[in-house]
mmCIF file of C-alpha atoms in Angstrom:
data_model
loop_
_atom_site.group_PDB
_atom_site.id
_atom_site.type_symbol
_atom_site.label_atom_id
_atom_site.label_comp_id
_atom_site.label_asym_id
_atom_site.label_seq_id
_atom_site.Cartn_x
_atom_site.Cartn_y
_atom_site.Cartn_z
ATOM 1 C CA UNK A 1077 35.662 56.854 1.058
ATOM 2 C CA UNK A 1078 36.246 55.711 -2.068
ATOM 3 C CA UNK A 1079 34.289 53.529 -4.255
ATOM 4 C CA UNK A 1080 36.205 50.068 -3.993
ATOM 5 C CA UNK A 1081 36.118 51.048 0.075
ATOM 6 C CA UNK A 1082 32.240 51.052 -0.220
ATOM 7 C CA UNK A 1083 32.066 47.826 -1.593
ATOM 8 C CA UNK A 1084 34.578 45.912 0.743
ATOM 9 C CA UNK A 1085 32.778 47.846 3.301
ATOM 10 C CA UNK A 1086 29.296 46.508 2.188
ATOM 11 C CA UNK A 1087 30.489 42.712 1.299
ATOM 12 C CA UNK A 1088 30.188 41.579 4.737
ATOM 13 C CA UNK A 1089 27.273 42.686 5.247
ATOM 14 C CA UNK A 1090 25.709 41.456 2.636
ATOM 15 C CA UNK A 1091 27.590 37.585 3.167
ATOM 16 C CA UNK A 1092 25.528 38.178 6.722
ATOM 17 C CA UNK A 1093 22.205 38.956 4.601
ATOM 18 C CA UNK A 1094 22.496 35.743 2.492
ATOM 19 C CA UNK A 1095 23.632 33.431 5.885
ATOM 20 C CA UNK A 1096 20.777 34.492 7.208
ATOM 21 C CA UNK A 1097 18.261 34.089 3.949
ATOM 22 C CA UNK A 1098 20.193 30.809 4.000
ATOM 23 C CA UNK A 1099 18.890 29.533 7.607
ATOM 24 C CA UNK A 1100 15.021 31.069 7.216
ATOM 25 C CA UNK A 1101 14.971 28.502 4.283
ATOM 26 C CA UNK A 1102 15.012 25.636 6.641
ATOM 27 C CA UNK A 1103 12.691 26.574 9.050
ATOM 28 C CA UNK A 1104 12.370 23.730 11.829
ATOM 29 C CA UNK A 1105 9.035 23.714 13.816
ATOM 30 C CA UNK A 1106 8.253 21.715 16.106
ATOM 31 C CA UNK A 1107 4.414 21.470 17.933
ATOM 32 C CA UNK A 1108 2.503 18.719 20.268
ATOM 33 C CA UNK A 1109 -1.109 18.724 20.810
ATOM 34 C CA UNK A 1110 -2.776 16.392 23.233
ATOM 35 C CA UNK A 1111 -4.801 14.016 20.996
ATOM 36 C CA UNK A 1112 -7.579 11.578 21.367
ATOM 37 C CA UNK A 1113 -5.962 7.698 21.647
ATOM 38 C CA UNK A 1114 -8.352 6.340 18.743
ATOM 39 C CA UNK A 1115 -8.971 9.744 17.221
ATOM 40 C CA UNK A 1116 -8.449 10.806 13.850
ATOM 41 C CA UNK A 1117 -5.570 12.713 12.212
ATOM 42 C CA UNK A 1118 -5.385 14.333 9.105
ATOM 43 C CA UNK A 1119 -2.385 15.683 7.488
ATOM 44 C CA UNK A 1120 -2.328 17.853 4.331
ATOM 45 C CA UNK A 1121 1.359 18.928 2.620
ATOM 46 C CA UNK A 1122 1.877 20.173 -0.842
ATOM 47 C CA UNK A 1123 5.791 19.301 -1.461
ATOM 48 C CA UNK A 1124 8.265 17.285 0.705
ATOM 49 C CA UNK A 1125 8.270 14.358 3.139
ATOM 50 C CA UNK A 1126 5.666 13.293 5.176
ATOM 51 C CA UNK A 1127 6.509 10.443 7.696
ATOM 52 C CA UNK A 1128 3.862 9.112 10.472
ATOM 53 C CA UNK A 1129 4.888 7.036 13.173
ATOM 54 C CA UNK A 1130 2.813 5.254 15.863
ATOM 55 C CA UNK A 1131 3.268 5.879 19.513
ATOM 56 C CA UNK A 1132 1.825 5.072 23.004
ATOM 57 C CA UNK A 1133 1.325 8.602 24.038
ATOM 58 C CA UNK A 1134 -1.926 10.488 23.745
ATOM 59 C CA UNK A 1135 -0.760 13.462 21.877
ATOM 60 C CA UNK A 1136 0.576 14.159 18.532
ATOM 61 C CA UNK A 1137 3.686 15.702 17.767
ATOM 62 C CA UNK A 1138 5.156 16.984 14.675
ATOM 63 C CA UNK A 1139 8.598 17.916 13.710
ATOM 64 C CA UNK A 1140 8.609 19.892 10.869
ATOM 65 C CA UNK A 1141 11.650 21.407 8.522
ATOM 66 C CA UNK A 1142 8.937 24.166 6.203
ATOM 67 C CA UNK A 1143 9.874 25.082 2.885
ATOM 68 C CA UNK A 1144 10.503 29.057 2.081
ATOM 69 C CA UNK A 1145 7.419 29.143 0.471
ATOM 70 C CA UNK A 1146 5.557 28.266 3.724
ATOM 71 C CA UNK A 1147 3.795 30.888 5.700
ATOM 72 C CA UNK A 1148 2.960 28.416 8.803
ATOM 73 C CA UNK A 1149 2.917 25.090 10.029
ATOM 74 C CA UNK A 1150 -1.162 25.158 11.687
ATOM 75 C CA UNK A 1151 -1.253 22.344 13.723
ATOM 76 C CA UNK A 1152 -4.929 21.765 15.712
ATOM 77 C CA UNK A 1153 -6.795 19.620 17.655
ATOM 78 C CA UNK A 1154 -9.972 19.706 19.130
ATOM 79 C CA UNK A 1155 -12.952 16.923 19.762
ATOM 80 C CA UNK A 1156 -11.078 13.674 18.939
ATOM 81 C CA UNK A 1157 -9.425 15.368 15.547
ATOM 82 C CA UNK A 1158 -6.282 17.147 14.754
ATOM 83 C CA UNK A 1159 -5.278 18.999 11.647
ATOM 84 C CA UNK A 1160 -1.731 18.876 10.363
ATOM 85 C CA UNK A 1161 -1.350 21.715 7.619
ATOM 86 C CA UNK A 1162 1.279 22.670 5.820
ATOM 87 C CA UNK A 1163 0.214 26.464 4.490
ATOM 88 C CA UNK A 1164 1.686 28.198 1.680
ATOM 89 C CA UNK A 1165 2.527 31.912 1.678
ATOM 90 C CA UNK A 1166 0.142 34.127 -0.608
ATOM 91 C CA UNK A 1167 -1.760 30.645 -2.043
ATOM 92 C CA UNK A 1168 2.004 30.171 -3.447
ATOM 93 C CA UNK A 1169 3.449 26.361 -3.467
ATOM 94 C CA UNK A 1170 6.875 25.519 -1.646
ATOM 95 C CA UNK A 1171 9.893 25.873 -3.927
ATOM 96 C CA UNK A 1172 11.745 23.640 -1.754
ATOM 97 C CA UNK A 1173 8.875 21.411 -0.126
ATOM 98 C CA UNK A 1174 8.612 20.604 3.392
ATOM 99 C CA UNK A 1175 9.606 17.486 5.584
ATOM 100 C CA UNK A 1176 7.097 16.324 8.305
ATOM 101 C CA UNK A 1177 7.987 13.768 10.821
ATOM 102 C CA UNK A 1178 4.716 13.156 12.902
ATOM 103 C CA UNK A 1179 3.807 10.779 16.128
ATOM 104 C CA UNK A 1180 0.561 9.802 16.320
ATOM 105 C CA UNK A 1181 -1.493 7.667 18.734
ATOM 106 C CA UNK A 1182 -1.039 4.014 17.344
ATOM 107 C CA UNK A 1183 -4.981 3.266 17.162
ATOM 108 C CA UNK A 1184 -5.478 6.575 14.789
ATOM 109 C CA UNK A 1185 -7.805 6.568 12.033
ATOM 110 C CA UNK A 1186 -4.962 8.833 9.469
ATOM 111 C CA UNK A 1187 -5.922 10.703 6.581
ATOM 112 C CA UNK A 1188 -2.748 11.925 4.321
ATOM 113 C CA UNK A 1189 -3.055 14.430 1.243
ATOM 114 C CA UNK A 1190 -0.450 15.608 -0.817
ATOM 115 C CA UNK A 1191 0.730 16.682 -3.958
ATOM 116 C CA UNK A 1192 4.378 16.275 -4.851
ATOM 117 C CA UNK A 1193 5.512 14.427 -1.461
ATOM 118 C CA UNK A 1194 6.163 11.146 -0.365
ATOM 119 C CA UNK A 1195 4.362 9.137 2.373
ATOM 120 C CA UNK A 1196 5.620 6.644 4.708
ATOM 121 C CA UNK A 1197 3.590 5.302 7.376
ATOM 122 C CA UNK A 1198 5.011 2.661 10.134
ATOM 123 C CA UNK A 1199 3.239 1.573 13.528
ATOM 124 C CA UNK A 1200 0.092 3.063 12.966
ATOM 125 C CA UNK A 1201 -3.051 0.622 13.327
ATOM 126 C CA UNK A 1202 -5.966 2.524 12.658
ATOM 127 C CA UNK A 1203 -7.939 2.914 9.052
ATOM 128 C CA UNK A 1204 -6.028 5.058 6.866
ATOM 129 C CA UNK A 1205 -6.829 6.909 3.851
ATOM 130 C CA UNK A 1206 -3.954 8.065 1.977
ATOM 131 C CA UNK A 1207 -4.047 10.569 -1.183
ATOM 132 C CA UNK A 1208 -1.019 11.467 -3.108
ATOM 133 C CA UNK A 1209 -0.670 13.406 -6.776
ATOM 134 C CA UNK A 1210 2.790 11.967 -7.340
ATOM 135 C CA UNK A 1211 4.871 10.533 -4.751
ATOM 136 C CA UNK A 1212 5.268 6.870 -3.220
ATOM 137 C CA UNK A 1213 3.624 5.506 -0.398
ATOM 138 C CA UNK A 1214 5.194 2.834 1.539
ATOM 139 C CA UNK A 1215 2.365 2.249 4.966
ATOM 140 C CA UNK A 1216 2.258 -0.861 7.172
ATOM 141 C CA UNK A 1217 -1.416 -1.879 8.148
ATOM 142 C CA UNK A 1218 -2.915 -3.992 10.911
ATOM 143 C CA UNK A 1219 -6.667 -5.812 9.483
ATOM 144 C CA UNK A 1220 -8.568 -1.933 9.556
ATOM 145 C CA UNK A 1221 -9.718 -0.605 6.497
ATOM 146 C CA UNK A 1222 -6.928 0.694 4.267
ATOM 147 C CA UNK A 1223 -8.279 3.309 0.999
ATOM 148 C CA UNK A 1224 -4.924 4.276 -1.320
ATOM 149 C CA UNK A 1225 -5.202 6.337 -4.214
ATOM 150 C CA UNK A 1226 -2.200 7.576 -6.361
ATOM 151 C CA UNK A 1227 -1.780 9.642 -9.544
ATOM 152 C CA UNK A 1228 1.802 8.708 -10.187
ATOM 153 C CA UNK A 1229 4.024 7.099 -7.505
ATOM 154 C CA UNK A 1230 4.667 2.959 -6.297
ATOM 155 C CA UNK A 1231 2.537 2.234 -3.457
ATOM 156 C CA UNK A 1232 4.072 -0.313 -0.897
ATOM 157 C CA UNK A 1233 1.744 -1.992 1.642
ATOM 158 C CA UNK A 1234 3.038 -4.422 4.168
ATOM 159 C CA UNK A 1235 0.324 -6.682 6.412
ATOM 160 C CA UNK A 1236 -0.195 -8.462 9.624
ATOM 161 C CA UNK A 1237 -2.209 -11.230 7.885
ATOM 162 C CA UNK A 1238 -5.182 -10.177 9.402
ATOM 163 C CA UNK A 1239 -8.338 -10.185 7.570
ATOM 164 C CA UNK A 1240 -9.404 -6.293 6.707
ATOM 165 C CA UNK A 1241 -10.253 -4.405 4.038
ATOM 166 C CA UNK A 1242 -7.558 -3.118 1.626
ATOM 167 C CA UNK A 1243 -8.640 -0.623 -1.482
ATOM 168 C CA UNK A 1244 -5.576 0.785 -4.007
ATOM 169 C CA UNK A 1245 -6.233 2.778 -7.092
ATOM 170 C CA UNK A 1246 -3.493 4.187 -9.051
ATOM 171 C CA UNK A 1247 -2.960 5.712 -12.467
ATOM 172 C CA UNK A 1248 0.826 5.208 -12.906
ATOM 173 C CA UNK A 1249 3.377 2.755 -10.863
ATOM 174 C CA UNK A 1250 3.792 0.041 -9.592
ATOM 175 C CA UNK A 1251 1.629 -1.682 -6.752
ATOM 176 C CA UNK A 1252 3.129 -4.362 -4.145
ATOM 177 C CA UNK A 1253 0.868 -5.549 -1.310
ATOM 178 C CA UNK A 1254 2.427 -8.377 0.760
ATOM 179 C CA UNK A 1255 0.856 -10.769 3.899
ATOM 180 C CA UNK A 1256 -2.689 -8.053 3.453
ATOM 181 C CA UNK A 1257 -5.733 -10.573 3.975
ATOM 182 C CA UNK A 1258 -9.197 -10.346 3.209
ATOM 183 C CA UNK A 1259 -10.452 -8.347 1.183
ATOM 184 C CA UNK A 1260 -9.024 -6.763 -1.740
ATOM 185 C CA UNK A 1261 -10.103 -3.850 -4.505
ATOM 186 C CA UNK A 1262 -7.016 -3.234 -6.488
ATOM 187 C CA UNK A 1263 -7.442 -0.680 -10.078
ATOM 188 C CA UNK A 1264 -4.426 0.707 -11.854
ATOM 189 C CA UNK A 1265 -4.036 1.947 -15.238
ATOM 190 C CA UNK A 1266 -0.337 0.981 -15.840
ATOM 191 C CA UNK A 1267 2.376 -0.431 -13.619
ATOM 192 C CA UNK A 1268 2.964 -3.845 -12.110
ATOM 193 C CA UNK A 1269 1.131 -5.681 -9.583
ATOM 194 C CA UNK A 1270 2.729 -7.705 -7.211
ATOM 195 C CA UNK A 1271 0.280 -9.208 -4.181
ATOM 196 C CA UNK A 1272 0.630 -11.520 -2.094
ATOM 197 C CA UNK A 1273 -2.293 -12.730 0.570
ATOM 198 C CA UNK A 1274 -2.095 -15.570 3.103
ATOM 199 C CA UNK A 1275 -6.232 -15.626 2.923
ATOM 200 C CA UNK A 1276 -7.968 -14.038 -0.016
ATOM 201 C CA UNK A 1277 -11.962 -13.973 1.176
ATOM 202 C CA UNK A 1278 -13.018 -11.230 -1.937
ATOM 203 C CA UNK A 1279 -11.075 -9.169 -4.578
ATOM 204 C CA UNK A 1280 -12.047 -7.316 -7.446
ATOM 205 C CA UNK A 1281 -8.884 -6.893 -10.002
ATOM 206 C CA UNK A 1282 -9.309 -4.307 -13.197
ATOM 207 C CA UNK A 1283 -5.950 -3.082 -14.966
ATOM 208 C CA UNK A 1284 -5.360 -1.280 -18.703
ATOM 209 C CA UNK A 1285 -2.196 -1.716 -18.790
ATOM 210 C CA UNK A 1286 -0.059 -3.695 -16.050
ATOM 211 C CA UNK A 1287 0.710 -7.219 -15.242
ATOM 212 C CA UNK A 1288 -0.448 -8.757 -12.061
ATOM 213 C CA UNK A 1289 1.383 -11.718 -9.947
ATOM 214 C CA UNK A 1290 -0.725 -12.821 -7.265
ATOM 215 C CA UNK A 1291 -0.412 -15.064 -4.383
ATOM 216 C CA UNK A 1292 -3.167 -16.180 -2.345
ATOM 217 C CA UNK A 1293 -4.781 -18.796 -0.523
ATOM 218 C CA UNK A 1294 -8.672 -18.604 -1.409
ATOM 219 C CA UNK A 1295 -10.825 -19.411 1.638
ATOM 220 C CA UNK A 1296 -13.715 -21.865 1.633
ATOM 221 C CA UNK A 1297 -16.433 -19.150 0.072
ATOM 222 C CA UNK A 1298 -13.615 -16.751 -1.969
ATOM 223 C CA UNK A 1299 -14.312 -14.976 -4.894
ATOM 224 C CA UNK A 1300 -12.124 -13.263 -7.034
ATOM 225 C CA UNK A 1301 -12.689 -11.381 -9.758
ATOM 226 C CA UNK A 1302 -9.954 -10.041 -12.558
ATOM 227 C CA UNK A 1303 -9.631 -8.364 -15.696
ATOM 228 C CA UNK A 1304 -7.436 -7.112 -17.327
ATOM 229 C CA UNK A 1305 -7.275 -4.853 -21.121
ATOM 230 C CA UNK A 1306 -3.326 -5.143 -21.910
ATOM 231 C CA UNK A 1307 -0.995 -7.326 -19.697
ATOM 232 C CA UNK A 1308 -0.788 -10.982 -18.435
ATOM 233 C CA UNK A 1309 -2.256 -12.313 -15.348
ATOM 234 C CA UNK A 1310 -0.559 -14.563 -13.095
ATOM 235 C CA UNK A 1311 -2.351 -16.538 -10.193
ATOM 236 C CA UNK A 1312 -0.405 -18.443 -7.968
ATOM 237 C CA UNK A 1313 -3.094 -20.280 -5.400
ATOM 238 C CA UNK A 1314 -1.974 -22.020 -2.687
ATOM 239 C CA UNK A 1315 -2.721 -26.090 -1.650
ATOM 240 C CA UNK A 1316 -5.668 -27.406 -1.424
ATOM 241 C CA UNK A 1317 -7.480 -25.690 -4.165
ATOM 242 C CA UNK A 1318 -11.457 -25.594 -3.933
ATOM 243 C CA UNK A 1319 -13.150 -23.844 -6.554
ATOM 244 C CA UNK A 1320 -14.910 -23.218 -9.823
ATOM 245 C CA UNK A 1321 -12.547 -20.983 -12.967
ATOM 246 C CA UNK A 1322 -13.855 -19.668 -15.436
ATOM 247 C CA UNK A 1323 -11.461 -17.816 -17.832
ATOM 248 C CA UNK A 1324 -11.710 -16.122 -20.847
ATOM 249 C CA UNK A 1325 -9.183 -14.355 -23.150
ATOM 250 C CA UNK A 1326 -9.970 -12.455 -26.262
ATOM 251 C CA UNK A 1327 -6.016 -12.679 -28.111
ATOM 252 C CA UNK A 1328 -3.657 -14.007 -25.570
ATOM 253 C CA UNK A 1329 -2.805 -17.699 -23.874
ATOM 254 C CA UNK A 1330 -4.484 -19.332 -20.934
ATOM 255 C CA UNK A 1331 -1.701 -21.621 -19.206
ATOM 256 C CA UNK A 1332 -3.355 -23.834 -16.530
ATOM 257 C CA UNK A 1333 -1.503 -26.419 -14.318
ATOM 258 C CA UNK A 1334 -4.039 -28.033 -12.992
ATOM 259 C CA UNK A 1335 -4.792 -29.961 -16.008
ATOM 260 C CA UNK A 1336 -7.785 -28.841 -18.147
ATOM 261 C CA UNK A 1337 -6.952 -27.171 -21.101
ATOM 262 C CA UNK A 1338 -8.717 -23.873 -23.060
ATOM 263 C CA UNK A 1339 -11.172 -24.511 -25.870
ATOM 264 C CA UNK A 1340 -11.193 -21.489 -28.883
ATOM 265 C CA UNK A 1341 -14.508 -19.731 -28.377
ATOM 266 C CA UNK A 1342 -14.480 -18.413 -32.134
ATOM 267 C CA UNK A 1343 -13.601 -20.231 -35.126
ATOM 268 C CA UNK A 1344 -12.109 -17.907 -37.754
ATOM 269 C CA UNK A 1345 -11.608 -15.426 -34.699
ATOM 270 C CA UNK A 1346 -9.335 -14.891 -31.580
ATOM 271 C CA UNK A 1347 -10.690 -16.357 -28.598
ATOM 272 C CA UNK A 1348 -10.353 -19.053 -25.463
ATOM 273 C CA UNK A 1349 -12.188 -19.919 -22.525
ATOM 274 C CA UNK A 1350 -11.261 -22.269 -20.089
ATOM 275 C CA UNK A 1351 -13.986 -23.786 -17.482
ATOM 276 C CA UNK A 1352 -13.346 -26.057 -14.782
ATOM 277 C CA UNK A 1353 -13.700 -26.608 -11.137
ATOM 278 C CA UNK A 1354 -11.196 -28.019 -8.823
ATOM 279 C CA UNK A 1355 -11.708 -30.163 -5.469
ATOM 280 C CA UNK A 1356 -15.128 -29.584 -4.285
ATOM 281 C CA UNK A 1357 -15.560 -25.498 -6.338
ATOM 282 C CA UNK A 1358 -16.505 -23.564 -3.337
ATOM 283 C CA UNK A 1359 -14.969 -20.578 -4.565
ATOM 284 C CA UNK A 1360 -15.299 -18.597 -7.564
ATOM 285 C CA UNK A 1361 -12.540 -17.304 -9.699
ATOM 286 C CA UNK A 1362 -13.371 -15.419 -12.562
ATOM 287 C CA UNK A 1363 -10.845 -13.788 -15.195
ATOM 288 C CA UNK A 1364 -10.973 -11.734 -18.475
ATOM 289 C CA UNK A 1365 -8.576 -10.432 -20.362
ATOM 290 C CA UNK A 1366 -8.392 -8.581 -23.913
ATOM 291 C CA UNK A 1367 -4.690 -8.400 -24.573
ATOM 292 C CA UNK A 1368 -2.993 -10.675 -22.681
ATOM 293 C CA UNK A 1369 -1.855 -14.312 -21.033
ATOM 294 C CA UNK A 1370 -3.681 -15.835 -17.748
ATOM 295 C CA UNK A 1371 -1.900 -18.494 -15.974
ATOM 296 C CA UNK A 1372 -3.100 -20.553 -12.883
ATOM 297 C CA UNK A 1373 -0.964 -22.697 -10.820
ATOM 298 C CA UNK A 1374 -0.501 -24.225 -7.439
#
């Protein structure tokens, strides 16, 4: 045989070879574990997709396409907890990530970590505590304590208006939290804020270098506390207003529409405070900025 017959010979073959390299590249796993109704779940994935859903069944069940970097999908669950990992082959990460679709018990306290992966989280009414290097996370929540905290990535939150506890800290993009209630700790270093509250009991506000728009109805007690280093600070408060402001900005504008206007602190120096209390003040709204513009309005 010559050796152009050795080579056609060989080409099929080696067309088979790649098909079949091809297929081992998406490598679909599937795995349910009976789980405990209000248990905890933890899920941990490098690269890829991770989306939880809430169900009525007491199990978990994950449907997994793994990466060709991926040596296993381990999947455990023992004592109330179970383990979603996602583990790499020789410590190496996923080339081509991995995409998790997992159904948990609705009343699950969730924990999510990953690195370069996006989160989305629907149904599920338990705490969470979701980690993410860089990737979004879009979650719906239901009054339980919420903790987010993003390197680079939008977070997305979506409420019940029902009073909880919601915590976000993020280095880079942008932040929307819409119908949350309670309690709020929001810290980002740059990206937009957009947050909206039917009841707003506490929140504690620091940015370096995004603009906030909030909406919020301050209960009879609220405080809320905001500052800000570079980037203007809107507060839109809903009717009837009852509380004490003060506000203080070291080079920007204070814009108020309820009437009062900002005095210059400083003479030959940047500099304006604004203090004034509206209805009978039994809230507190504090707000400091460096950098930038504060405006209040109904």
């Amino acid at each position: 045989m010559n050796t152009s017959t050795r080579r056609t010979a060989r080409l099929p073959i080696v067309m088979a070879l790649l098909g079949l390299a091809t297929i081992a590249q998406a490598d679909p796993v599937e795995r349910t574990v009976p789980a405990d109704a209000r248990g905890e779940v933890e899920i941990v994935n490098v690269a890829g997709d991770v989306q939880v859903r809430g169900w009525d069944r007491a199990e978990v069940q994950v449907h997994a396409d793994l990466g060709d970097g991926v040596e296993k999908l381990d999947v455990q669950s023992s004592r109330g907890r179970t383990s979603i990992n996602v583990i790499a082959r020789n410590g190496r990460n996923s080339s081509s990530g991995s995409d998790l679709i997992v159904e948990v018990p609705r009343d699950s306290t969730l924990i999510v970590k990953t690195v370069s992966a996006d989160q989305t989280i629907a149904a599920v009414r338990g705490a969470q505590r979701l980690q993410a290097v860089s990737g979004s996370i879009n979650t719906q929540v239901w009054g339980q304590e919420v903790a987010i905290k993003t390197i680079s990535g939008e977070v997305t939150v979506a409420g019940q208006k029902v009073a909880g506890r919601t915590a976000v800290n993020t280095v880079s993009g942008d932040v929307n939290l819409s119908d949350i209630a309670g309690e709020l700790t929001l810290e980002t270093v740059t990206g937009d804020m957009g947050v909206r509250m039917p009841t707003l009991s506490r929140a504690r506000i620091q940015t370096t270098n995004g603009e906030l728009r909030l909406r919020a109805a301050l209960t009879a007690d609220a405080t809320l506390d905001a500052e800000a280093i570079n980037g203007d600070l809107s507060f839109l408060l809903q009717a009837p207003v009852n509380a004490e402001f003060d506000v203080e900005t070291f080079n920007g504008e204070i814009d108020n529409c309820f009437g009062p206007k900002p005095v210059r602190t400083r003479e030959f120096a940047p500099g304006n405070a604004l203090r004034f209390k509206e209805g009978n003040g039994g809230a507190r709204v504090r707000v400091k900025t460096l950098n930038g513009g504060v405006e209040i309005c109904r």
